[in-house]
Amino acid sequence: MTVEPSSRPGLQVGPTSEFTLFFHVRPGHGPALRAALQALQDSPGYRPGDYELPIAVIHEARFVPFDDDTRLLFATSFDGPWDSYMDDFASKPLKLFDAIFQHVEGYEGLPDLEAVKKFVLSAQQTAGGYARNYGGTVKENRKAQRVNAAFQQVLDDPAAAELLQAPAMAPLLAEAAD
């Protein structure tokens, strides 16, 4: 898969783009920032094992305080173009993100989409390298997981034994054996 430059910051591999933001934390806001990050981590869609992030095109996302809580990294990868991601991001309830970003320099609230884009562009850096270990979009990967779960049910169903003997099933059974 090739890495392609985008019209906006961030590298693209196939349908997926990387997104990396660096912020300076407001002096003295480190503990409050960490509390806001914990609140985000404890929220539905963000808790370990939850797989329904509010922005459905995100593959993964992380906030990382560093340099003794004086800097903050936000890194993610998402499907589709940068502008669509920003439109989706700005259309969601931003209370949790507002609770985090209020602790970084340059944040004055996000009154509209143009303010969101300006704020993000002020902190975004394109990765020096970006790779993915799997293809497909979030939507395609979720479908593959559902199809696999359904196929596993068929494999476990004694009534399917005769159907599984059909030669056309051989490739599926070979993959299921891995």
CSV table of N, CA and C in Angstrom, one decimal:
chain,number,residue,atom,x,y,z
A,1,MET,N,0.8,-1.2,0.0
A,1,MET,CA,0.0,0.0,0.0
A,1,MET,C,0.9,1.2,0.0
A,2,THR,N,0.6,2.2,-0.8
A,2,THR,CA,1.4,3.4,-0.9
A,2,THR,C,0.9,4.5,0.1
A,3,VAL,N,1.9,5.3,0.5
A,3,VAL,CA,1.6,6.5,1.4
A,3,VAL,C,1.5,7.7,0.4
A,4,GLU,N,0.3,8.4,0.6
A,4,GLU,CA,0.1,9.5,-0.3
A,4,GLU,C,0.0,10.8,0.4
A,5,PRO,N,0.5,11.9,-0.2
A,5,PRO,CA,0.3,13.2,0.5
A,5,PRO,C,-1.1,13.6,0.3
A,6,SER,N,-1.6,14.4,1.3
A,6,SER,CA,-3.0,14.9,1.3
A,6,SER,C,-3.0,16.3,1.0
A,7,SER,N,-4.2,16.9,0.7
A,7,SER,CA,-4.3,18.3,0.5
A,7,SER,C,-4.2,19.0,1.8
A,8,ARG,N,-4.4,18.3,2.9
A,8,ARG,CA,-4.2,18.9,4.3
A,8,ARG,C,-3.1,18.1,4.9
A,9,PRO,N,-2.7,18.6,6.1
A,9,PRO,CA,-1.6,17.9,6.8
A,9,PRO,C,-2.0,16.4,7.1
A,10,GLY,N,-1.0,15.6,7.2
A,10,GLY,CA,-1.3,14.2,7.5
A,10,GLY,C,-1.1,13.3,6.3
A,11,LEU,N,-0.5,12.1,6.5
A,11,LEU,CA,-0.2,11.1,5.4
A,11,LEU,C,-1.5,10.2,5.3
A,12,GLN,N,-1.6,9.7,4.1
A,12,GLN,CA,-2.7,8.8,3.8
A,12,GLN,C,-2.2,7.5,3.3
A,13,VAL,N,-2.7,6.4,3.8
A,13,VAL,CA,-2.5,5.0,3.3
A,13,VAL,C,-3.8,4.4,2.9
A,14,GLY,N,-4.0,4.3,1.6
A,14,GLY,CA,-5.3,3.8,1.1
A,14,GLY,C,-6.4,4.8,1.6
A,15,PRO,N,-7.4,4.4,2.2
A,15,PRO,CA,-8.5,5.3,2.5
A,15,PRO,C,-8.3,5.9,3.9
A,16,THR,N,-7.2,5.6,4.6
A,16,THR,CA,-7.0,6.1,5.9
A,16,THR,C,-5.9,7.1,6.1
A,17,SER,N,-6.2,8.1,6.9
A,17,SER,CA,-5.2,9.2,7.1
A,17,SER,C,-4.8,9.2,8.6
A,18,GLU,N,-3.5,9.6,8.7
A,18,GLU,CA,-3.0,9.8,10.1
A,18,GLU,C,-3.3,11.3,10.5
A,19,PHE,N,-3.4,11.5,11.8
A,19,PHE,CA,-3.7,12.8,12.3
A,19,PHE,C,-3.0,13.0,13.6
A,20,THR,N,-2.0,14.0,13.7
A,20,THR,CA,-1.2,14.1,14.9
A,20,THR,C,-1.2,15.6,15.3
A,21,LEU,N,-1.6,15.9,16.5
A,21,LEU,CA,-1.6,17.3,17.0
A,21,LEU,C,-0.7,17.4,18.2
A,22,PHE,N,0.0,18.5,18.4
A,22,PHE,CA,0.8,18.8,19.5
A,22,PHE,C,0.4,20.1,20.1
A,23,PHE,N,0.2,20.1,21.4
A,23,PHE,CA,-0.3,21.3,22.1
A,23,PHE,C,0.6,21.6,23.3
A,24,HIS,N,0.7,22.9,23.7
A,24,HIS,CA,1.3,23.3,24.9
A,24,HIS,C,0.2,23.4,26.0
A,25,VAL,N,0.4,22.8,27.1
A,25,VAL,CA,-0.6,22.8,28.2
A,25,VAL,C,-0.4,24.1,28.9
A,26,ARG,N,-1.5,24.7,29.3
A,26,ARG,CA,-1.5,26.0,30.0
A,26,ARG,C,-0.8,25.7,31.4
A,27,PRO,N,0.0,26.7,31.8
A,27,PRO,CA,0.8,26.5,33.0
A,27,PRO,C,-0.2,26.2,34.2
A,28,GLY,N,0.2,25.1,35.0
A,28,GLY,CA,-0.6,24.7,36.1
A,28,GLY,C,-1.8,23.9,35.8
A,29,HIS,N,-2.0,23.6,34.6
A,29,HIS,CA,-3.2,22.8,34.2
A,29,HIS,C,-3.0,21.3,34.1
A,30,GLY,N,-1.8,20.8,34.3
A,30,GLY,CA,-1.5,19.4,34.2
A,30,GLY,C,-2.4,18.5,35.0
A,31,PRO,N,-2.6,18.7,36.3
A,31,PRO,CA,-3.6,17.8,37.0
A,31,PRO,C,-5.0,17.9,36.5
A,32,ALA,N,-5.5,19.0,36.1
A,32,ALA,CA,-6.9,19.1,35.6
A,32,ALA,C,-7.0,18.5,34.2
A,33,LEU,N,-5.9,18.6,33.4
A,33,LEU,CA,-5.9,17.9,32.1
A,33,LEU,C,-5.9,16.4,32.3
A,34,ARG,N,-5.1,15.9,33.2
A,34,ARG,CA,-5.2,14.4,33.5
A,34,ARG,C,-6.5,14.0,34.0
A,35,ALA,N,-7.2,14.8,34.8
A,35,ALA,CA,-8.5,14.4,35.3
A,35,ALA,C,-9.5,14.4,34.1
A,36,ALA,N,-9.4,15.4,33.2
A,36,ALA,CA,-10.3,15.4,32.0
A,36,ALA,C,-10.0,14.2,31.1
A,37,LEU,N,-8.8,13.8,31.0
A,37,LEU,CA,-8.5,12.6,30.2
A,37,LEU,C,-9.0,11.4,30.8
A,38,GLN,N,-9.0,11.3,32.1
A,38,GLN,CA,-9.6,10.1,32.8
A,38,GLN,C,-11.1,10.1,32.6
A,39,ALA,N,-11.7,11.3,32.7
A,39,ALA,CA,-13.2,11.3,32.5
A,39,ALA,C,-13.5,10.9,31.0
A,40,LEU,N,-12.7,11.2,30.1
A,40,LEU,CA,-12.9,10.8,28.7
A,40,LEU,C,-12.7,9.3,28.6
A,41,GLN,N,-11.7,8.7,29.2
A,41,GLN,CA,-11.4,7.3,29.2
A,41,GLN,C,-12.5,6.5,29.9
A,42,ASP,N,-13.2,7.1,30.8
A,42,ASP,CA,-14.3,6.4,31.5
A,42,ASP,C,-15.7,6.6,30.8
A,43,SER,N,-15.7,7.3,29.7
A,43,SER,CA,-17.0,7.6,29.0
A,43,SER,C,-17.3,6.5,28.0
A,44,PRO,N,-18.6,6.2,27.8
A,44,PRO,CA,-19.0,5.2,26.8
A,44,PRO,C,-18.4,5.5,25.4
A,45,GLY,N,-17.9,4.4,24.8
A,45,GLY,CA,-17.2,4.5,23.5
A,45,GLY,C,-15.7,4.7,23.6
A,46,TYR,N,-15.3,5.1,24.8
A,46,TYR,CA,-13.8,5.3,25.0
A,46,TYR,C,-13.2,4.3,26.0
A,47,ARG,N,-14.1,3.7,26.8
A,47,ARG,CA,-13.6,2.7,27.8
A,47,ARG,C,-13.0,1.5,27.1
A,48,PRO,N,-12.0,0.9,27.8
A,48,PRO,CA,-11.4,-0.3,27.2
A,48,PRO,C,-12.5,-1.3,26.9
A,49,GLY,N,-12.5,-1.9,25.7
A,49,GLY,CA,-13.5,-2.9,25.3
A,49,GLY,C,-14.7,-2.3,24.6
A,50,ASP,N,-14.8,-1.0,24.7
A,50,ASP,CA,-15.9,-0.3,23.9
A,50,ASP,C,-15.4,0.0,22.5
A,51,TYR,N,-16.2,-0.3,21.6
A,51,TYR,CA,-15.8,-0.1,20.2
A,51,TYR,C,-16.8,0.7,19.4
A,52,GLU,N,-17.4,1.6,20.0
A,52,GLU,CA,-18.4,2.5,19.4
A,52,GLU,C,-18.0,4.0,19.6
A,53,LEU,N,-16.9,4.4,19.1
A,53,LEU,CA,-16.5,5.8,19.3
A,53,LEU,C,-17.5,6.7,18.6
A,54,PRO,N,-17.8,7.9,19.2
A,54,PRO,CA,-18.8,8.8,18.6
A,54,PRO,C,-18.5,9.1,17.1
A,55,ILE,N,-17.2,9.2,16.7
A,55,ILE,CA,-16.9,9.4,15.3
A,55,ILE,C,-16.5,8.1,14.7
A,56,ALA,N,-17.4,7.5,13.9
A,56,ALA,CA,-17.3,6.1,13.5
A,56,ALA,C,-16.2,5.8,12.5
A,57,VAL,N,-15.5,6.9,12.0
A,57,VAL,CA,-14.5,6.6,11.0
A,57,VAL,C,-13.1,6.6,11.7
A,58,ILE,N,-13.0,6.7,13.0
A,58,ILE,CA,-11.8,6.7,13.7
A,58,ILE,C,-11.3,5.2,13.9
A,59,HIS,N,-10.1,4.9,13.5
A,59,HIS,CA,-9.5,3.6,13.8
A,59,HIS,C,-9.1,3.5,15.3
A,60,GLU,N,-8.4,4.5,15.7
A,60,GLU,CA,-7.9,4.5,17.1
A,60,GLU,C,-7.6,6.0,17.4
A,61,ALA,N,-7.5,6.3,18.7
A,61,ALA,CA,-7.2,7.6,19.1
A,61,ALA,C,-6.5,7.6,20.5
A,62,ARG,N,-5.6,8.5,20.7
A,62,ARG,CA,-4.9,8.6,22.0
A,62,ARG,C,-4.5,10.0,22.3
A,63,PHE,N,-4.6,10.4,23.6
A,63,PHE,CA,-4.1,11.6,24.1
A,63,PHE,C,-2.9,11.2,25.0
A,64,VAL,N,-1.8,11.9,24.9
A,64,VAL,CA,-0.6,11.6,25.7
A,64,VAL,C,0.0,12.9,26.2
A,65,PRO,N,-0.2,13.1,27.6
A,65,PRO,CA,0.5,14.2,28.2
A,65,PRO,C,2.0,13.8,28.3
A,66,PHE,N,2.9,14.8,28.0
A,66,PHE,CA,4.3,14.5,28.1
A,66,PHE,C,5.1,15.8,28.5
A,67,ASP,N,6.4,15.7,28.7
A,67,ASP,CA,7.3,16.7,29.2
A,67,ASP,C,6.7,17.3,30.5
A,68,ASP,N,6.5,16.4,31.5
A,68,ASP,CA,6.0,16.8,32.8
A,68,ASP,C,4.7,17.5,32.7
A,69,ASP,N,3.8,17.0,31.8
A,69,ASP,CA,2.5,17.6,31.7
A,69,ASP,C,2.4,19.0,31.1
A,70,THR,N,3.5,19.4,30.4
A,70,THR,CA,3.5,20.7,29.8
A,70,THR,C,3.1,20.6,28.3
A,71,ARG,N,3.1,19.4,27.7
A,71,ARG,CA,2.7,19.2,26.3
A,71,ARG,C,1.7,18.1,26.3
A,72,LEU,N,0.9,18.2,25.2
A,72,LEU,CA,-0.1,17.1,25.0
A,72,LEU,C,-0.1,16.7,23.5
A,73,LEU,N,-0.1,15.4,23.3
A,73,LEU,CA,-0.2,14.8,21.9
A,73,LEU,C,-1.6,14.2,21.8
A,74,PHE,N,-2.2,14.5,20.6
A,74,PHE,CA,-3.4,13.8,20.2
A,74,PHE,C,-3.1,13.2,18.9
A,75,ALA,N,-3.2,11.8,18.8
A,75,ALA,CA,-2.9,11.1,17.6
A,75,ALA,C,-4.0,10.1,17.3
A,76,THR,N,-4.4,10.0,16.0
A,76,THR,CA,-5.4,9.2,15.6
A,76,THR,C,-5.2,8.8,14.1
A,77,SER,N,-6.0,7.9,13.6
A,77,SER,CA,-6.1,7.6,12.2
A,77,SER,C,-7.6,7.5,11.9
A,78,PHE,N,-8.0,7.9,10.7
A,78,PHE,CA,-9.4,8.0,10.3
A,78,PHE,C,-9.6,7.7,8.9
A,79,ASP,N,-10.8,7.3,8.5
A,79,ASP,CA,-11.1,7.0,7.1
A,79,ASP,C,-11.6,8.3,6.4
A,80,GLY,N,-11.2,8.5,5.2
A,80,GLY,CA,-11.7,9.6,4.4
A,80,GLY,C,-10.9,10.8,4.5
A,81,PRO,N,-11.3,11.9,3.8
A,81,PRO,CA,-10.5,13.1,3.7
A,81,PRO,C,-10.6,13.9,5.0
A,82,TRP,N,-9.6,14.8,5.2
A,82,TRP,CA,-9.5,15.6,6.4
A,82,TRP,C,-10.7,16.5,6.6
A,83,ASP,N,-11.2,17.1,5.6
A,83,ASP,CA,-12.4,18.0,5.8
A,83,ASP,C,-13.6,17.2,6.2
A,84,SER,N,-13.8,16.0,5.7
A,84,SER,CA,-15.0,15.2,6.1
A,84,SER,C,-14.8,14.8,7.6
A,85,TYR,N,-13.6,14.5,8.0
A,85,TYR,CA,-13.3,14.1,9.4
A,85,TYR,C,-13.6,15.4,10.3
A,86,MET,N,-13.2,16.5,9.9
A,86,MET,CA,-13.5,17.7,10.7
A,86,MET,C,-15.0,18.0,10.7
A,87,ASP,N,-15.7,17.8,9.6
A,87,ASP,CA,-17.1,18.1,9.6
A,87,ASP,C,-17.8,17.1,10.6
A,88,ASP,N,-17.4,15.8,10.6
A,88,ASP,CA,-17.9,14.8,11.5
A,88,ASP,C,-17.6,15.2,12.9
A,89,PHE,N,-16.3,15.5,13.2
A,89,PHE,CA,-15.9,15.9,14.5
A,89,PHE,C,-16.7,17.0,15.1
A,90,ALA,N,-16.9,18.1,14.3
A,90,ALA,CA,-17.5,19.3,14.8
A,90,ALA,C,-19.1,19.1,14.9
A,91,SER,N,-19.6,18.1,14.3
A,91,SER,CA,-21.1,17.8,14.4
A,91,SER,C,-21.4,17.0,15.7
A,92,LYS,N,-20.4,16.5,16.4
A,92,LYS,CA,-20.7,15.7,17.6
A,92,LYS,C,-20.7,16.6,18.8
A,93,PRO,N,-21.3,16.0,19.9
A,93,PRO,CA,-21.2,16.8,21.2
A,93,PRO,C,-19.7,16.8,21.6
A,94,LEU,N,-19.2,18.0,21.8
A,94,LEU,CA,-17.8,18.2,22.1
A,94,LEU,C,-17.5,18.5,23.6
A,95,LYS,N,-18.4,18.1,24.5
A,95,LYS,CA,-18.2,18.4,25.9
A,95,LYS,C,-17.0,17.8,26.4
A,96,LEU,N,-16.7,16.5,26.1
A,96,LEU,CA,-15.6,15.8,26.6
A,96,LEU,C,-14.3,16.4,26.0
A,97,PHE,N,-14.3,16.8,24.7
A,97,PHE,CA,-13.1,17.4,24.1
A,97,PHE,C,-12.9,18.8,24.6
A,98,ASP,N,-14.0,19.5,24.8
A,98,ASP,CA,-13.9,20.9,25.4
A,98,ASP,C,-13.2,20.8,26.8
A,99,ALA,N,-13.6,19.8,27.5
A,99,ALA,CA,-13.0,19.6,28.9
A,99,ALA,C,-11.5,19.4,28.8
A,100,ILE,N,-11.1,18.8,27.7
A,100,ILE,CA,-9.6,18.5,27.6
A,100,ILE,C,-8.9,19.7,27.0
A,101,PHE,N,-9.4,20.2,25.9
A,101,PHE,CA,-8.8,21.3,25.2
A,101,PHE,C,-8.7,22.6,25.9
A,102,GLN,N,-9.6,22.8,26.9
A,102,GLN,CA,-9.6,24.1,27.7
A,102,GLN,C,-8.3,24.2,28.4
A,103,HIS,N,-7.6,23.1,28.5
A,103,HIS,CA,-6.3,23.1,29.3
A,103,HIS,C,-5.1,23.4,28.4
A,104,VAL,N,-5.3,23.6,27.1
A,104,VAL,CA,-4.2,23.9,26.2
A,104,VAL,C,-4.2,25.3,25.7
A,105,GLU,N,-3.0,25.8,25.4
A,105,GLU,CA,-2.9,27.1,24.9
A,105,GLU,C,-3.5,27.3,23.5
A,106,GLY,N,-4.1,28.4,23.3
A,106,GLY,CA,-4.7,28.7,22.0
A,106,GLY,C,-6.2,28.3,21.8
A,107,TYR,N,-6.7,27.6,22.9
A,107,TYR,CA,-8.1,27.1,22.8
A,107,TYR,C,-9.0,28.1,23.4
A,108,GLU,N,-9.9,28.6,22.7
A,108,GLU,CA,-10.9,29.6,23.2
A,108,GLU,C,-12.3,29.1,22.9
A,109,GLY,N,-12.5,27.8,22.9
A,109,GLY,CA,-13.8,27.3,22.6
A,109,GLY,C,-13.9,27.0,21.1
A,110,LEU,N,-14.9,26.3,20.7
A,110,LEU,CA,-15.1,25.9,19.3
A,110,LEU,C,-16.5,26.4,18.8
A,111,PRO,N,-16.6,27.6,18.5
A,111,PRO,CA,-18.0,28.1,18.2
A,111,PRO,C,-18.5,27.7,16.9
A,112,ASP,N,-17.6,27.3,15.9
A,112,ASP,CA,-18.1,26.9,14.6
A,112,ASP,C,-17.0,26.0,14.0
A,113,LEU,N,-17.4,25.5,12.8
A,113,LEU,CA,-16.5,24.5,12.1
A,113,LEU,C,-15.2,25.2,11.7
A,114,GLU,N,-15.3,26.4,11.3
A,114,GLU,CA,-14.0,27.1,10.9
A,114,GLU,C,-13.1,27.3,12.1
A,115,ALA,N,-13.6,27.6,13.2
A,115,ALA,CA,-12.8,27.7,14.5
A,115,ALA,C,-12.2,26.3,14.8
A,116,VAL,N,-12.9,25.2,14.6
A,116,VAL,CA,-12.4,23.9,14.8
A,116,VAL,C,-11.2,23.7,13.9
A,117,LYS,N,-11.4,23.9,12.6
A,117,LYS,CA,-10.3,23.7,11.6
A,117,LYS,C,-9.1,24.6,11.9
A,118,LYS,N,-9.3,25.8,12.2
A,118,LYS,CA,-8.2,26.7,12.5
A,118,LYS,C,-7.4,26.2,13.7
A,119,PHE,N,-8.1,25.8,14.8
A,119,PHE,CA,-7.5,25.3,16.0
A,119,PHE,C,-6.7,24.1,15.7
A,120,VAL,N,-7.3,23.1,15.0
A,120,VAL,CA,-6.6,21.9,14.7
A,120,VAL,C,-5.4,22.2,13.8
A,121,LEU,N,-5.5,22.9,12.7
A,121,LEU,CA,-4.4,23.2,11.8
A,121,LEU,C,-3.2,23.9,12.6
A,122,SER,N,-3.5,24.7,13.6
A,122,SER,CA,-2.5,25.3,14.3
A,122,SER,C,-1.6,24.4,15.1
A,123,ALA,N,-2.1,23.2,15.4
A,123,ALA,CA,-1.4,22.2,16.2
A,123,ALA,C,-1.0,20.9,15.4
A,124,GLN,N,-1.5,20.8,14.2
A,124,GLN,CA,-1.2,19.5,13.4
A,124,GLN,C,0.1,19.5,12.8
A,125,GLN,N,0.7,18.3,12.8
A,125,GLN,CA,2.0,18.0,12.2
A,125,GLN,C,1.8,16.7,11.4
A,126,THR,N,2.4,16.7,10.2
A,126,THR,CA,2.4,15.5,9.4
A,126,THR,C,3.4,14.5,9.9
A,127,ALA,N,3.1,13.3,10.0
A,127,ALA,CA,4.0,12.2,10.5
A,127,ALA,C,5.1,12.1,9.5
A,128,GLY,N,6.3,11.8,10.1
A,128,GLY,CA,7.5,11.5,9.2
A,128,GLY,C,7.4,10.1,8.6
A,129,GLY,N,6.5,9.2,9.2
A,129,GLY,CA,6.3,7.9,8.6
A,129,GLY,C,5.0,7.4,9.2
A,130,TYR,N,4.3,6.7,8.4
A,130,TYR,CA,2.9,6.2,8.8
A,130,TYR,C,2.7,4.8,8.1
A,131,ALA,N,2.4,3.8,8.8
A,131,ALA,CA,2.1,2.5,8.3
A,131,ALA,C,0.9,1.9,9.0
A,132,ARG,N,0.2,1.0,8.3
A,132,ARG,CA,-0.9,0.3,8.9
A,132,ARG,C,-0.7,-1.2,8.7
A,133,ASN,N,-1.2,-2.0,9.7
A,133,ASN,CA,-1.0,-3.4,9.7
A,133,ASN,C,-2.2,-4.2,9.1
A,134,TYR,N,-3.2,-3.5,8.7
A,134,TYR,CA,-4.4,-4.1,8.1
A,134,TYR,C,-5.0,-3.1,7.1
A,135,GLY,N,-5.7,-3.6,6.1
A,135,GLY,CA,-6.4,-2.7,5.1
A,135,GLY,C,-7.8,-2.5,5.5
A,136,GLY,N,-8.5,-1.7,4.7
A,136,GLY,CA,-9.9,-1.5,4.9
A,136,GLY,C,-10.2,-0.4,5.8
A,137,THR,N,-11.5,0.0,5.7
A,137,THR,CA,-12.0,1.1,6.5
A,137,THR,C,-12.6,0.5,7.8
A,138,VAL,N,-12.9,1.4,8.7
A,138,VAL,CA,-13.5,1.0,9.9
A,138,VAL,C,-14.8,0.2,9.6
A,139,LYS,N,-15.6,0.7,8.7
A,139,LYS,CA,-16.9,0.1,8.3
A,139,LYS,C,-16.6,-1.3,7.7
A,140,GLU,N,-15.6,-1.4,6.9
A,140,GLU,CA,-15.3,-2.7,6.3
A,140,GLU,C,-14.8,-3.7,7.3
A,141,ASN,N,-14.0,-3.2,8.2
A,141,ASN,CA,-13.4,-4.1,9.3
A,141,ASN,C,-14.5,-4.6,10.2
A,142,ARG,N,-15.4,-3.7,10.6
A,142,ARG,CA,-16.6,-4.1,11.4
A,142,ARG,C,-17.4,-5.2,10.7
A,143,LYS,N,-17.7,-5.0,9.4
A,143,LYS,CA,-18.4,-6.0,8.7
A,143,LYS,C,-17.7,-7.3,8.7
A,144,ALA,N,-16.4,-7.3,8.5
A,144,ALA,CA,-15.6,-8.5,8.5
A,144,ALA,C,-15.7,-9.2,9.8
A,145,GLN,N,-15.7,-8.5,10.9
A,145,GLN,CA,-15.9,-9.1,12.2
A,145,GLN,C,-17.3,-9.7,12.4
A,146,ARG,N,-18.3,-9.1,11.9
A,146,ARG,CA,-19.7,-9.6,12.0
A,146,ARG,C,-19.8,-10.9,11.1
A,147,VAL,N,-19.2,-10.9,9.9
A,147,VAL,CA,-19.2,-12.0,9.0
A,147,VAL,C,-18.5,-13.2,9.7
A,148,ASN,N,-17.3,-12.9,10.2
A,148,ASN,CA,-16.6,-14.0,10.9
A,148,ASN,C,-17.4,-14.6,12.1
A,149,ALA,N,-18.0,-13.7,12.9
A,149,ALA,CA,-18.8,-14.2,14.0
A,149,ALA,C,-20.0,-15.1,13.5
A,150,ALA,N,-20.6,-14.7,12.4
A,150,ALA,CA,-21.7,-15.5,11.8
A,150,ALA,C,-21.2,-16.8,11.3
A,151,PHE,N,-20.0,-16.8,10.6
A,151,PHE,CA,-19.4,-18.0,10.1
A,151,PHE,C,-19.0,-19.0,11.2
A,152,GLN,N,-18.5,-18.4,12.3
A,152,GLN,CA,-18.2,-19.3,13.5
A,152,GLN,C,-19.4,-20.0,14.0
A,153,GLN,N,-20.5,-19.3,14.0
A,153,GLN,CA,-21.8,-19.9,14.4
A,153,GLN,C,-22.2,-21.1,13.5
A,154,VAL,N,-22.0,-20.9,12.2
A,154,VAL,CA,-22.3,-21.9,11.3
A,154,VAL,C,-21.4,-23.1,11.6
A,155,LEU,N,-20.1,-22.9,11.8
A,155,LEU,CA,-19.1,-24.0,12.1
A,155,LEU,C,-19.5,-24.7,13.3
A,156,ASP,N,-20.1,-24.1,14.3
A,156,ASP,CA,-20.5,-24.7,15.5
A,156,ASP,C,-21.9,-25.4,15.5
A,157,ASP,N,-22.6,-25.2,14.4
A,157,ASP,CA,-23.9,-25.8,14.3
A,157,ASP,C,-23.9,-27.2,13.6
A,158,PRO,N,-24.3,-28.2,14.4
A,158,PRO,CA,-24.2,-29.6,13.8
A,158,PRO,C,-25.1,-29.7,12.5
A,159,ALA,N,-26.1,-28.9,12.4
A,159,ALA,CA,-27.0,-29.0,11.2
A,159,ALA,C,-26.3,-28.5,9.9
A,160,ALA,N,-25.1,-27.8,10.1
A,160,ALA,CA,-24.4,-27.3,8.9
A,160,ALA,C,-23.3,-28.3,8.4
A,161,ALA,N,-23.2,-29.4,9.1
A,161,ALA,CA,-22.1,-30.4,8.8
A,161,ALA,C,-22.1,-30.8,7.3
A,162,GLU,N,-23.3,-31.1,6.8
A,162,GLU,CA,-23.4,-31.5,5.4
A,162,GLU,C,-23.0,-30.4,4.4
A,163,LEU,N,-23.5,-29.2,4.7
A,163,LEU,CA,-23.2,-28.0,3.9
A,163,LEU,C,-21.7,-27.7,3.9
A,164,LEU,N,-21.0,-27.9,5.0
A,164,LEU,CA,-19.6,-27.6,5.1
A,164,LEU,C,-18.7,-28.6,4.3
A,165,GLN,N,-19.3,-29.7,3.8
A,165,GLN,CA,-18.6,-30.6,3.0
A,165,GLN,C,-18.5,-30.2,1.5
A,166,ALA,N,-19.3,-29.2,1.1
A,166,ALA,CA,-19.3,-28.7,-0.3
A,166,ALA,C,-17.9,-28.2,-0.6
A,167,PRO,N,-17.5,-28.5,-1.9
A,167,PRO,CA,-16.1,-28.1,-2.3
A,167,PRO,C,-16.0,-26.5,-2.3
A,168,ALA,N,-17.1,-25.8,-2.5
A,168,ALA,CA,-17.0,-24.4,-2.5
A,168,ALA,C,-16.7,-23.8,-1.1
A,169,MET,N,-16.9,-24.6,-0.1
A,169,MET,CA,-16.6,-24.2,1.3
A,169,MET,C,-15.1,-24.3,1.6
A,170,ALA,N,-14.3,-25.0,0.8
A,170,ALA,CA,-12.9,-25.3,1.2
A,170,ALA,C,-12.1,-24.0,1.5
A,171,PRO,N,-12.2,-23.0,0.7
A,171,PRO,CA,-11.4,-21.8,1.1
A,171,PRO,C,-11.8,-21.2,2.4
A,172,LEU,N,-13.1,-21.1,2.7
A,172,LEU,CA,-13.5,-20.6,4.0
A,172,LEU,C,-13.0,-21.5,5.1
A,173,LEU,N,-13.1,-22.8,5.0
A,173,LEU,CA,-12.7,-23.7,6.0
A,173,LEU,C,-11.2,-23.6,6.2
A,174,ALA,N,-10.5,-23.5,5.2
A,174,ALA,CA,-9.0,-23.3,5.3
A,174,ALA,C,-8.6,-22.1,6.1
A,175,GLU,N,-9.3,-21.0,5.8
A,175,GLU,CA,-9.0,-19.8,6.6
A,175,GLU,C,-9.5,-19.9,8.0
A,176,ALA,N,-10.6,-20.6,8.3
A,176,ALA,CA,-11.1,-20.8,9.6
A,176,ALA,C,-10.2,-21.6,10.4
A,177,ALA,N,-9.4,-22.5,9.8
A,177,ALA,CA,-8.5,-23.4,10.5
A,177,ALA,C,-7.3,-22.7,11.1
A,178,ASP,N,-7.0,-21.5,10.6
A,178,ASP,CA,-5.8,-20.7,11.1
A,178,ASP,C,-5.9,-20.3,12.5
